[in-house]
Amino acid sequence: MTRNWAARLREITIEGMRALVLENERLRVTVLADKGGDVVEFLHKPTDTDLVWLSPQGLRRPLPQQAADDVGAFLDHYEGGWQEVFPNGGAPSVYRGARLAQHGEVAGLPWSVEVLSDSPDEVAVRLAVRTRRLPYRVEKVFRIASGTAALEVEGRVTNEAGVALHAMWGHHLVYGRPFLRPGARIRVPEGVTVIPHASSIDPLGRRAAELFVAPPEGAPSEIVYLTGFDDGWYEVLADIGVRVEWDADVMPYLWLWQEVGASKDWPWWGRAYVLGLEPFSSMPTDGLSTAVDNGTAMLLGPGESRTARLRAEVIT
């Protein structure tokens, strides 16, 4: 019999795609195993508040492999939520002859599923995938314990090549309504440094001096990079809040992206009110080859693995 109390786990189908629902008394998280292991629901049950932003275009099943140097390979099927980004962060890039798409590769691939724990005290599943353009294996374990409002994620990336390889690794975690609203506050540790992107992403100009309060609808779009974290954490505080903690020694950068209705053309059409706060190994959002050139890309030797933990908790 399916358990419907305490910690529990269900497998469902969404738009023809395999999905997993991890749930307890306070939190419900839905993960798309057949599309990147994306988190498409992060629902705080006591307040009926979903924290992640969901795109107005909805969820679309990815088409067969598209041109790997295409921005649209990611955006045509971007439903919002929370993606794993590996081994390329941001714009399309060419690395050692491999053409990598926007935020490619793992966000568009189906992942295998292994149930690690399914008890009233805790549910946990391991998802795994191998990249196609570069020889990496990527794993992540999602875990929810009874009585908490927290999701724990344990990630591992392994270089299966006989040569050293670079990579960018991050969590493309974005917030939207009903949780996010103008005036919501962002907290980060003291001493963190803000590095603006090299150029404005909005023709109306920049707003780097006003980053830590969610802006009014229509304010200029912006992206910057925060670094200098002794401890990796941030909080977003509105009617309720969320606290995210991560391994800053593996992901020393936090990408802060705001798109709140200023972009009237493709791909947002003025319909996005979204805040991204994304722990990353590297910067900027110009792709892997740029991160290699500026020395921020990860380097993994033959057979080497790297691990990283992340915890996202609703706070009231």
PDB file of C-alpha atoms in Angstrom:
ATOM      1  CA  MET A   1       0.000   0.000   0.000  1.00  0.00           C
ATOM      2  CA  THR A   2       1.249   3.483  -0.848  1.00  0.00           C
ATOM      3  CA  ARG A   3       2.132   5.456   2.275  1.00  0.00           C
ATOM      4  CA  ASN A   4       0.414   8.832   2.481  1.00  0.00           C
ATOM      5  CA  TRP A   5       1.870  10.210   5.709  1.00  0.00           C
ATOM      6  CA  ALA A   6       5.261  11.276   7.110  1.00  0.00           C
ATOM      7  CA  ALA A   7       8.056  11.057   4.511  1.00  0.00           C
ATOM      8  CA  ARG A   8       6.868   9.424   1.279  1.00  0.00           C
ATOM      9  CA  LEU A   9       7.856   8.918  -2.314  1.00  0.00           C
ATOM     10  CA  ARG A  10       5.732   8.494  -5.451  1.00  0.00           C
ATOM     11  CA  GLU A  11       6.503   8.073  -9.131  1.00  0.00           C
ATOM     12  CA  ILE A  12       4.212   9.917 -11.543  1.00  0.00           C
ATOM     13  CA  THR A  13       4.141  10.936 -15.209  1.00  0.00           C
ATOM     14  CA  ILE A  14       4.048  14.583 -16.347  1.00  0.00           C
ATOM     15  CA  GLU A  15       3.660  15.336 -20.073  1.00  0.00           C
ATOM     16  CA  GLY A  16       4.826  11.795 -20.778  1.00  0.00           C
ATOM     17  CA  MET A  17       7.933  12.187 -18.616  1.00  0.00           C
ATOM     18  CA  ARG A  18       8.898  10.164 -15.558  1.00  0.00           C
ATOM     19  CA  ALA A  19       8.824  12.275 -12.408  1.00  0.00           C
ATOM     20  CA  LEU A  20       9.350  11.689  -8.687  1.00  0.00           C
ATOM     21  CA  VAL A  21       7.468  13.328  -5.828  1.00  0.00           C
ATOM     22  CA  LEU A  22       9.332  13.524  -2.504  1.00  0.00           C
ATOM     23  CA  GLU A  23       7.055  14.705   0.269  1.00  0.00           C
ATOM     24  CA  ASN A  24       6.576  15.009   4.022  1.00  0.00           C
ATOM     25  CA  GLU A  25       4.289  16.911   6.386  1.00  0.00           C
ATOM     26  CA  ARG A  26       5.683  20.315   5.365  1.00  0.00           C
ATOM     27  CA  LEU A  27       7.229  20.089   1.925  1.00  0.00           C
ATOM     28  CA  ARG A  28       6.494  18.620  -1.511  1.00  0.00           C
ATOM     29  CA  VAL A  29       9.220  18.478  -4.154  1.00  0.00           C
ATOM     30  CA  THR A  30       8.668  17.208  -7.699  1.00  0.00           C
ATOM     31  CA  VAL A  31      11.698  16.146  -9.759  1.00  0.00           C
ATOM     32  CA  LEU A  32      11.637  15.414 -13.499  1.00  0.00           C
ATOM     33  CA  ALA A  33      13.847  12.363 -13.945  1.00  0.00           C
ATOM     34  CA  ASP A  34      13.305  12.379 -17.715  1.00  0.00           C
ATOM     35  CA  LYS A  35      14.369  16.025 -18.076  1.00  0.00           C
ATOM     36  CA  GLY A  36      17.571  16.961 -16.352  1.00  0.00           C
ATOM     37  CA  GLY A  37      16.473  15.946 -12.870  1.00  0.00           C
ATOM     38  CA  ASP A  38      14.806  19.388 -12.816  1.00  0.00           C
ATOM     39  CA  VAL A  39      12.957  20.459  -9.671  1.00  0.00           C
ATOM     40  CA  VAL A  40       9.608  21.759 -10.970  1.00  0.00           C
ATOM     41  CA  GLU A  41       7.853  22.084  -7.620  1.00  0.00           C
ATOM     42  CA  PHE A  42       9.136  23.222  -4.225  1.00  0.00           C
ATOM     43  CA  LEU A  43       5.883  23.615  -2.320  1.00  0.00           C
ATOM     44  CA  HIS A  44       5.666  24.742   1.302  1.00  0.00           C
ATOM     45  CA  LYS A  45       2.494  22.941   2.313  1.00  0.00           C
ATOM     46  CA  PRO A  46       1.448  24.936   5.433  1.00  0.00           C
ATOM     47  CA  THR A  47       1.188  28.143   3.348  1.00  0.00           C
ATOM     48  CA  ASP A  48       0.491  26.505  -0.042  1.00  0.00           C
ATOM     49  CA  THR A  49       3.427  28.450  -1.517  1.00  0.00           C
ATOM     50  CA  ASP A  50       5.534  27.161  -4.403  1.00  0.00           C
ATOM     51  CA  LEU A  51       8.873  28.966  -4.245  1.00  0.00           C
ATOM     52  CA  VAL A  52      10.301  28.172  -7.684  1.00  0.00           C
ATOM     53  CA  TRP A  53       9.404  30.220 -10.755  1.00  0.00           C
ATOM     54  CA  LEU A  54       7.479  28.427 -13.473  1.00  0.00           C
ATOM     55  CA  SER A  55       7.659  29.732 -17.034  1.00  0.00           C
ATOM     56  CA  PRO A  56       4.420  30.832 -18.733  1.00  0.00           C
ATOM     57  CA  GLN A  57       5.320  28.562 -21.673  1.00  0.00           C
ATOM     58  CA  GLY A  58       4.871  25.567 -19.395  1.00  0.00           C
ATOM     59  CA  LEU A  59       6.609  22.227 -19.429  1.00  0.00           C
ATOM     60  CA  ARG A  60       7.636  20.799 -22.788  1.00  0.00           C
ATOM     61  CA  ARG A  61       9.129  17.402 -23.405  1.00  0.00           C
ATOM     62  CA  PRO A  62      12.601  17.903 -24.936  1.00  0.00           C
ATOM     63  CA  LEU A  63      12.934  17.101 -28.627  1.00  0.00           C
ATOM     64  CA  PRO A  64      15.634  14.727 -29.880  1.00  0.00           C
ATOM     65  CA  GLN A  65      19.190  16.076 -29.683  1.00  0.00           C
ATOM     66  CA  GLN A  66      19.363  19.536 -31.234  1.00  0.00           C
ATOM     67  CA  ALA A  67      22.288  21.609 -32.475  1.00  0.00           C
ATOM     68  CA  ALA A  68      24.645  21.610 -29.508  1.00  0.00           C
ATOM     69  CA  ASP A  69      25.737  25.198 -30.124  1.00  0.00           C
ATOM     70  CA  ASP A  70      22.198  26.546 -29.852  1.00  0.00           C
ATOM     71  CA  VAL A  71      20.767  28.796 -27.135  1.00  0.00           C
ATOM     72  CA  GLY A  72      17.302  27.510 -28.024  1.00  0.00           C
ATOM     73  CA  ALA A  73      18.217  23.930 -27.092  1.00  0.00           C
ATOM     74  CA  PHE A  74      17.861  25.062 -23.474  1.00  0.00           C
ATOM     75  CA  LEU A  75      15.334  27.893 -23.690  1.00  0.00           C
ATOM     76  CA  ASP A  76      12.805  26.172 -25.968  1.00  0.00           C
ATOM     77  CA  HIS A  77      12.213  23.654 -23.172  1.00  0.00           C
ATOM     78  CA  TYR A  78      12.923  25.820 -20.134  1.00  0.00           C
ATOM     79  CA  GLU A  79      10.033  25.444 -17.726  1.00  0.00           C
ATOM     80  CA  GLY A  80      11.647  27.388 -14.878  1.00  0.00           C
ATOM     81  CA  GLY A  81      12.306  25.599 -11.616  1.00  0.00           C
ATOM     82  CA  TRP A  82      15.761  24.377 -10.713  1.00  0.00           C
ATOM     83  CA  GLN A  83      18.302  22.808 -13.098  1.00  0.00           C
ATOM     84  CA  GLU A  84      21.657  21.158 -12.584  1.00  0.00           C
ATOM     85  CA  VAL A  85      24.134  22.930 -14.892  1.00  0.00           C
ATOM     86  CA  PHE A  86      27.126  20.897 -16.095  1.00  0.00           C
ATOM     87  CA  PRO A  87      29.657  21.006 -17.750  1.00  0.00           C
ATOM     88  CA  ASN A  88      28.912  24.336 -19.485  1.00  0.00           C
ATOM     89  CA  GLY A  89      27.480  27.383 -17.718  1.00  0.00           C
ATOM     90  CA  GLY A  90      25.726  30.099 -19.665  1.00  0.00           C
ATOM     91  CA  ALA A  91      26.271  30.812 -23.351  1.00  0.00           C
ATOM     92  CA  PRO A  92      27.159  28.184 -25.975  1.00  0.00           C
ATOM     93  CA  SER A  93      30.846  27.368 -25.992  1.00  0.00           C
ATOM     94  CA  VAL A  94      33.439  25.242 -27.788  1.00  0.00           C
ATOM     95  CA  TYR A  95      35.780  23.229 -25.567  1.00  0.00           C
ATOM     96  CA  ARG A  96      38.518  21.074 -27.143  1.00  0.00           C
ATOM     97  CA  GLY A  97      36.423  20.580 -30.255  1.00  0.00           C
ATOM     98  CA  ALA A  98      33.150  19.822 -28.412  1.00  0.00           C
ATOM     99  CA  ARG A  99      30.325  22.249 -29.111  1.00  0.00           C
ATOM    100  CA  LEU A 100      28.322  22.775 -25.912  1.00  0.00           C
ATOM    101  CA  ALA A 101      24.853  24.318 -25.813  1.00  0.00           C
ATOM    102  CA  GLN A 102      23.489  26.955 -23.458  1.00  0.00           C
ATOM    103  CA  HIS A 103      23.755  25.485 -19.932  1.00  0.00           C
ATOM    104  CA  GLY A 104      24.580  22.115 -21.573  1.00  0.00           C
ATOM    105  CA  GLU A 105      24.604  19.158 -21.234  1.00  0.00           C
ATOM    106  CA  VAL A 106      22.799  17.475 -18.356  1.00  0.00           C
ATOM    107  CA  ALA A 107      19.743  19.753 -18.096  1.00  0.00           C
ATOM    108  CA  GLY A 108      18.265  18.299 -21.286  1.00  0.00           C
ATOM    109  CA  LEU A 109      18.984  14.604 -20.704  1.00  0.00           C
ATOM    110  CA  PRO A 110      16.993  11.803 -19.039  1.00  0.00           C
ATOM    111  CA  TRP A 111      18.521  10.516 -15.793  1.00  0.00           C
ATOM    112  CA  SER A 112      18.354   7.017 -14.301  1.00  0.00           C
ATOM    113  CA  VAL A 113      16.669   6.575 -10.916  1.00  0.00           C
ATOM    114  CA  GLU A 114      17.610   4.469  -7.885  1.00  0.00           C
ATOM    115  CA  VAL A 115      15.553   4.547  -4.680  1.00  0.00           C
ATOM    116  CA  LEU A 116      17.925   4.680  -1.707  1.00  0.00           C
ATOM    117  CA  SER A 117      15.445   5.099   1.139  1.00  0.00           C
ATOM    118  CA  ASP A 118      11.669   4.944   1.409  1.00  0.00           C
ATOM    119  CA  SER A 119      10.563   4.961   5.041  1.00  0.00           C
ATOM    120  CA  PRO A 120       8.349   7.199   7.189  1.00  0.00           C
ATOM    121  CA  ASP A 121      11.528   8.791   8.544  1.00  0.00           C
ATOM    122  CA  GLU A 122      13.202   9.633   5.220  1.00  0.00           C
ATOM    123  CA  VAL A 123      12.972   9.289   1.466  1.00  0.00           C
ATOM    124  CA  ALA A 124      15.977   9.530  -0.830  1.00  0.00           C
ATOM    125  CA  VAL A 125      16.594   8.875  -4.525  1.00  0.00           C
ATOM    126  CA  ARG A 126      19.766   8.888  -6.606  1.00  0.00           C
ATOM    127  CA  LEU A 127      19.626  10.205 -10.171  1.00  0.00           C
ATOM    128  CA  ALA A 128      22.524   9.615 -12.573  1.00  0.00           C
ATOM    129  CA  VAL A 129      23.460  10.501 -16.157  1.00  0.00           C
ATOM    130  CA  ARG A 130      26.442  10.469 -18.506  1.00  0.00           C
ATOM    131  CA  THR A 131      27.128  13.484 -20.667  1.00  0.00           C
ATOM    132  CA  ARG A 132      27.384  12.943 -24.425  1.00  0.00           C
ATOM    133  CA  ARG A 133      29.852  15.563 -25.629  1.00  0.00           C
ATOM    134  CA  LEU A 134      32.300  15.167 -22.727  1.00  0.00           C
ATOM    135  CA  PRO A 135      33.020  11.910 -20.837  1.00  0.00           C
ATOM    136  CA  TYR A 136      31.522  12.729 -17.432  1.00  0.00           C
ATOM    137  CA  ARG A 137      29.197  10.875 -15.076  1.00  0.00           C
ATOM    138  CA  VAL A 138      26.945  13.063 -12.927  1.00  0.00           C
ATOM    139  CA  GLU A 139      24.948  11.899  -9.907  1.00  0.00           C
ATOM    140  CA  LYS A 140      22.699  13.645  -7.429  1.00  0.00           C
ATOM    141  CA  VAL A 141      20.833  12.378  -4.393  1.00  0.00           C
ATOM    142  CA  PHE A 142      17.625  14.124  -3.303  1.00  0.00           C
ATOM    143  CA  ARG A 143      16.698  13.584   0.363  1.00  0.00           C
ATOM    144  CA  ILE A 144      13.768  14.704   2.554  1.00  0.00           C
ATOM    145  CA  ALA A 145      13.387  13.766   6.221  1.00  0.00           C
ATOM    146  CA  SER A 146      10.105  13.666   8.095  1.00  0.00           C
ATOM    147  CA  GLY A 147       9.190  16.818  10.024  1.00  0.00           C
ATOM    148  CA  THR A 148      11.509  19.196   8.148  1.00  0.00           C
ATOM    149  CA  ALA A 149      10.917  21.810   5.468  1.00  0.00           C
ATOM    150  CA  ALA A 150      14.281  21.095   3.860  1.00  0.00           C
ATOM    151  CA  LEU A 151      15.539  19.385   0.725  1.00  0.00           C
ATOM    152  CA  GLU A 152      19.098  18.076   0.784  1.00  0.00           C
ATOM    153  CA  VAL A 153      21.014  17.467  -2.441  1.00  0.00           C
ATOM    154  CA  GLU A 154      24.305  15.570  -2.643  1.00  0.00           C
ATOM    155  CA  GLY A 155      26.027  15.869  -6.025  1.00  0.00           C
ATOM    156  CA  ARG A 156      28.992  14.065  -7.554  1.00  0.00           C
ATOM    157  CA  VAL A 157      30.721  14.572 -10.901  1.00  0.00           C
ATOM    158  CA  THR A 158      33.327  12.128 -12.233  1.00  0.00           C
ATOM    159  CA  ASN A 159      35.723  12.512 -15.134  1.00  0.00           C
ATOM    160  CA  GLU A 160      35.676   9.145 -16.928  1.00  0.00           C
ATOM    161  CA  ALA A 161      38.283  10.179 -19.504  1.00  0.00           C
ATOM    162  CA  GLY A 162      41.957   9.277 -19.582  1.00  0.00           C
ATOM    163  CA  VAL A 163      42.876  12.970 -19.685  1.00  0.00           C
ATOM    164  CA  ALA A 164      42.217  15.962 -17.415  1.00  0.00           C
ATOM    165  CA  LEU A 165      39.071  17.931 -18.272  1.00  0.00           C
ATOM    166  CA  HIS A 166      37.575  21.270 -17.276  1.00  0.00           C
ATOM    167  CA  ALA A 167      33.956  21.909 -16.320  1.00  0.00           C
ATOM    168  CA  MET A 168      31.525  24.446 -14.910  1.00  0.00           C
ATOM    169  CA  TRP A 169      29.107  23.129 -12.261  1.00  0.00           C
ATOM    170  CA  GLY A 170      26.164  24.954 -10.768  1.00  0.00           C
ATOM    171  CA  HIS A 171      22.557  25.003  -9.629  1.00  0.00           C
ATOM    172  CA  HIS A 172      20.262  27.156 -11.784  1.00  0.00           C
ATOM    173  CA  LEU A 173      17.805  27.877  -8.966  1.00  0.00           C
ATOM    174  CA  VAL A 174      15.188  30.554  -9.668  1.00  0.00           C
ATOM    175  CA  TYR A 175      12.337  32.012  -7.600  1.00  0.00           C
ATOM    176  CA  GLY A 176       9.062  33.521  -8.714  1.00  0.00           C
ATOM    177  CA  ARG A 177       5.509  34.312  -7.742  1.00  0.00           C
ATOM    178  CA  PRO A 178       3.635  33.720  -5.512  1.00  0.00           C
ATOM    179  CA  PHE A 179       6.695  33.556  -3.260  1.00  0.00           C
ATOM    180  CA  LEU A 180       8.739  36.340  -4.866  1.00  0.00           C
ATOM    181  CA  ARG A 181       7.309  39.842  -4.861  1.00  0.00           C
ATOM    182  CA  PRO A 182       8.667  43.416  -5.105  1.00  0.00           C
ATOM    183  CA  GLY A 183      10.345  44.319  -1.837  1.00  0.00           C
ATOM    184  CA  ALA A 184      11.474  40.785  -0.979  1.00  0.00           C
ATOM    185  CA  ARG A 185      14.910  40.944   0.618  1.00  0.00           C
ATOM    186  CA  ILE A 186      18.078  38.969  -0.106  1.00  0.00           C
ATOM    187  CA  ARG A 187      20.581  38.294   2.685  1.00  0.00           C
ATOM    188  CA  VAL A 188      24.154  37.105   2.154  1.00  0.00           C
ATOM    189  CA  PRO A 189      27.138  36.898   4.521  1.00  0.00           C
ATOM    190  CA  GLU A 190      29.069  40.043   5.344  1.00  0.00           C
ATOM    191  CA  GLY A 191      32.175  40.650   3.265  1.00  0.00           C
ATOM    192  CA  VAL A 192      30.843  39.158   0.036  1.00  0.00           C
ATOM    193  CA  THR A 193      32.113  40.923  -3.101  1.00  0.00           C
ATOM    194  CA  VAL A 194      29.927  41.793  -6.097  1.00  0.00           C
ATOM    195  CA  ILE A 195      31.457  41.395  -9.565  1.00  0.00           C
ATOM    196  CA  PRO A 196      29.258  42.950 -12.286  1.00  0.00           C
ATOM    197  CA  HIS A 197      28.935  41.168 -15.604  1.00  0.00           C
ATOM    198  CA  ALA A 198      31.265  42.729 -18.169  1.00  0.00           C
ATOM    199  CA  SER A 199      28.399  44.346 -20.066  1.00  0.00           C
ATOM    200  CA  SER A 200      24.798  45.280 -19.366  1.00  0.00           C
ATOM    201  CA  ILE A 201      22.185  42.678 -20.333  1.00  0.00           C
ATOM    202  CA  ASP A 202      19.510  45.402 -20.519  1.00  0.00           C
ATOM    203  CA  PRO A 203      19.504  48.427 -22.867  1.00  0.00           C
ATOM    204  CA  LEU A 204      17.916  50.492 -20.065  1.00  0.00           C
ATOM    205  CA  GLY A 205      21.129  50.270 -18.056  1.00  0.00           C
ATOM    206  CA  ARG A 206      22.272  48.616 -14.849  1.00  0.00           C
ATOM    207  CA  ARG A 207      20.983  48.400 -11.276  1.00  0.00           C
ATOM    208  CA  ALA A 208      23.957  46.799  -9.523  1.00  0.00           C
ATOM    209  CA  ALA A 209      23.608  49.209  -6.588  1.00  0.00           C
ATOM    210  CA  GLU A 210      20.105  47.881  -5.768  1.00  0.00           C
ATOM    211  CA  LEU A 211      20.574  44.148  -5.973  1.00  0.00           C
ATOM    212  CA  PHE A 212      19.416  42.934  -2.577  1.00  0.00           C
ATOM    213  CA  VAL A 213      15.770  44.004  -2.752  1.00  0.00           C
ATOM    214  CA  ALA A 214      13.463  42.507  -5.385  1.00  0.00           C
ATOM    215  CA  PRO A 215      12.684  45.385  -7.768  1.00  0.00           C
ATOM    216  CA  PRO A 216       9.353  46.641  -9.096  1.00  0.00           C
ATOM    217  CA  GLU A 217       7.907  45.180 -12.278  1.00  0.00           C
ATOM    218  CA  GLY A 218       9.736  46.468 -15.368  1.00  0.00           C
ATOM    219  CA  ALA A 219      13.051  47.342 -13.689  1.00  0.00           C
ATOM    220  CA  PRO A 220      16.180  46.693 -15.787  1.00  0.00           C
ATOM    221  CA  SER A 221      17.424  43.127 -16.078  1.00  0.00           C
ATOM    222  CA  GLU A 222      20.732  42.379 -14.368  1.00  0.00           C
ATOM    223  CA  ILE A 223      23.297  39.689 -13.697  1.00  0.00           C
ATOM    224  CA  VAL A 224      26.265  39.870 -11.315  1.00  0.00           C
ATOM    225  CA  TYR A 225      28.517  37.375  -9.540  1.00  0.00           C
ATOM    226  CA  LEU A 226      29.019  37.275  -5.775  1.00  0.00           C
ATOM    227  CA  THR A 227      32.129  35.750  -4.252  1.00  0.00           C
ATOM    228  CA  GLY A 228      34.126  35.746  -1.016  1.00  0.00           C
ATOM    229  CA  PHE A 229      31.911  33.277   0.860  1.00  0.00           C
ATOM    230  CA  ASP A 230      33.540  31.759   3.946  1.00  0.00           C
ATOM    231  CA  ASP A 231      30.278  29.846   4.354  1.00  0.00           C
ATOM    232  CA  GLY A 232      28.019  29.362   1.383  1.00  0.00           C
ATOM    233  CA  TRP A 233      24.535  30.590   2.270  1.00  0.00           C
ATOM    234  CA  TYR A 234      21.859  33.084   1.316  1.00  0.00           C
ATOM    235  CA  GLU A 235      18.286  33.845   2.332  1.00  0.00           C
ATOM    236  CA  VAL A 236      15.359  35.270   0.387  1.00  0.00           C
ATOM    237  CA  LEU A 237      12.789  36.796   2.734  1.00  0.00           C
ATOM    238  CA  ALA A 238       9.218  37.653   1.760  1.00  0.00           C
ATOM    239  CA  ASP A 239       6.014  36.538   3.542  1.00  0.00           C
ATOM    240  CA  ILE A 240       7.965  33.347   4.147  1.00  0.00           C
ATOM    241  CA  GLY A 241      11.624  32.767   3.379  1.00  0.00           C
ATOM    242  CA  VAL A 242      14.104  30.278   2.019  1.00  0.00           C
ATOM    243  CA  ARG A 243      17.650  29.612   3.181  1.00  0.00           C
ATOM    244  CA  VAL A 244      20.065  27.860   0.833  1.00  0.00           C
ATOM    245  CA  GLU A 245      23.401  26.496   2.056  1.00  0.00           C
ATOM    246  CA  TRP A 246      26.096  24.950  -0.152  1.00  0.00           C
ATOM    247  CA  ASP A 247      29.765  23.990  -0.293  1.00  0.00           C
ATOM    248  CA  ALA A 248      31.462  27.272  -1.128  1.00  0.00           C
ATOM    249  CA  ASP A 249      34.833  25.601  -1.514  1.00  0.00           C
ATOM    250  CA  VAL A 250      33.442  23.739  -4.559  1.00  0.00           C
ATOM    251  CA  MET A 251      31.120  26.515  -5.739  1.00  0.00           C
ATOM    252  CA  PRO A 252      32.713  29.812  -4.667  1.00  0.00           C
ATOM    253  CA  TYR A 253      30.454  31.992  -6.850  1.00  0.00           C
ATOM    254  CA  LEU A 254      26.796  32.930  -6.549  1.00  0.00           C
ATOM    255  CA  TRP A 255      25.239  34.142  -9.789  1.00  0.00           C
ATOM    256  CA  LEU A 256      22.496  36.696  -9.119  1.00  0.00           C
ATOM    257  CA  TRP A 257      20.135  37.132 -12.076  1.00  0.00           C
ATOM    258  CA  GLN A 258      17.056  39.358 -12.173  1.00  0.00           C
ATOM    259  CA  GLU A 259      14.550  39.437 -15.032  1.00  0.00           C
ATOM    260  CA  VAL A 260      11.432  41.283 -13.898  1.00  0.00           C
ATOM    261  CA  GLY A 261       9.547  42.213 -17.049  1.00  0.00           C
ATOM    262  CA  ALA A 262      11.934  44.581 -18.834  1.00  0.00           C
ATOM    263  CA  SER A 263      12.739  42.171 -21.688  1.00  0.00           C
ATOM    264  CA  LYS A 264       9.890  42.530 -24.181  1.00  0.00           C
ATOM    265  CA  ASP A 265      11.362  40.331 -26.929  1.00  0.00           C
ATOM    266  CA  TRP A 266      12.407  36.654 -27.110  1.00  0.00           C
ATOM    267  CA  PRO A 267      12.560  34.701 -24.891  1.00  0.00           C
ATOM    268  CA  TRP A 268      10.688  36.494 -22.088  1.00  0.00           C
ATOM    269  CA  TRP A 269       8.146  38.714 -23.901  1.00  0.00           C
ATOM    270  CA  GLY A 270       7.681  40.811 -20.757  1.00  0.00           C
ATOM    271  CA  ARG A 271       6.163  37.839 -18.885  1.00  0.00           C
ATOM    272  CA  ALA A 272       8.951  36.953 -16.451  1.00  0.00           C
ATOM    273  CA  TYR A 273       9.267  38.122 -12.861  1.00  0.00           C
ATOM    274  CA  VAL A 274      12.126  35.949 -11.720  1.00  0.00           C
ATOM    275  CA  LEU A 275      15.151  35.996  -9.417  1.00  0.00           C
ATOM    276  CA  GLY A 276      17.992  33.533  -9.891  1.00  0.00           C
ATOM    277  CA  LEU A 277      20.429  32.874  -7.039  1.00  0.00           C
ATOM    278  CA  GLU A 278      22.699  30.185  -8.403  1.00  0.00           C
ATOM    279  CA  PRO A 279      25.729  28.635  -6.646  1.00  0.00           C
ATOM    280  CA  PHE A 280      28.436  27.995  -9.266  1.00  0.00           C
ATOM    281  CA  SER A 281      31.976  26.725  -9.514  1.00  0.00           C
ATOM    282  CA  SER A 282      32.921  29.317 -12.111  1.00  0.00           C
ATOM    283  CA  MET A 283      32.032  32.558 -13.853  1.00  0.00           C
ATOM    284  CA  PRO A 284      30.859  34.353 -15.977  1.00  0.00           C
ATOM    285  CA  THR A 285      27.781  33.266 -17.916  1.00  0.00           C
ATOM    286  CA  ASP A 286      29.811  33.182 -21.137  1.00  0.00           C
ATOM    287  CA  GLY A 287      30.478  29.463 -21.322  1.00  0.00           C
ATOM    288  CA  LEU A 288      33.200  26.974 -20.429  1.00  0.00           C
ATOM    289  CA  SER A 289      35.937  28.269 -22.721  1.00  0.00           C
ATOM    290  CA  THR A 290      35.760  31.705 -21.066  1.00  0.00           C
ATOM    291  CA  ALA A 291      35.912  30.148 -17.586  1.00  0.00           C
ATOM    292  CA  VAL A 292      38.988  28.167 -18.666  1.00  0.00           C
ATOM    293  CA  ASP A 293      40.625  31.347 -19.925  1.00  0.00           C
ATOM    294  CA  ASN A 294      39.960  33.295 -16.710  1.00  0.00           C
ATOM    295  CA  GLY A 295      41.045  30.419 -14.444  1.00  0.00           C
ATOM    296  CA  THR A 296      37.703  29.814 -12.684  1.00  0.00           C
ATOM    297  CA  ALA A 297      36.796  26.507 -14.414  1.00  0.00           C
ATOM    298  CA  MET A 298      37.022  23.289 -12.414  1.00  0.00           C
ATOM    299  CA  LEU A 299      39.758  20.873 -13.470  1.00  0.00           C
ATOM    300  CA  LEU A 300      39.293  17.147 -12.870  1.00  0.00           C
ATOM    301  CA  GLY A 301      42.068  14.650 -13.508  1.00  0.00           C
ATOM    302  CA  PRO A 302      41.501  11.244 -15.119  1.00  0.00           C
ATOM    303  CA  GLY A 303      39.029   9.289 -12.978  1.00  0.00           C
ATOM    304  CA  GLU A 304      38.732  12.132 -10.456  1.00  0.00           C
ATOM    305  CA  SER A 305      35.430  12.888  -8.725  1.00  0.00           C
ATOM    306  CA  ARG A 306      34.219  16.073  -7.059  1.00  0.00           C
ATOM    307  CA  THR A 307      31.322  16.212  -4.602  1.00  0.00           C
ATOM    308  CA  ALA A 308      29.137  19.056  -3.373  1.00  0.00           C
ATOM    309  CA  ARG A 309      26.187  19.349  -1.013  1.00  0.00           C
ATOM    310  CA  LEU A 310      23.331  21.824  -1.075  1.00  0.00           C
ATOM    311  CA  ARG A 311      20.437  22.316   1.348  1.00  0.00           C
ATOM    312  CA  ALA A 312      17.319  24.420   0.677  1.00  0.00           C
ATOM    313  CA  GLU A 313      14.978  25.049   3.614  1.00  0.00           C
ATOM    314  CA  VAL A 314      11.793  27.072   3.943  1.00  0.00           C
ATOM    315  CA  ILE A 315      11.999  29.429   6.939  1.00  0.00           C
ATOM    316  CA  THR A 316       9.130  31.290   8.581  1.00  0.00           C
TER     317      THR A 316
END
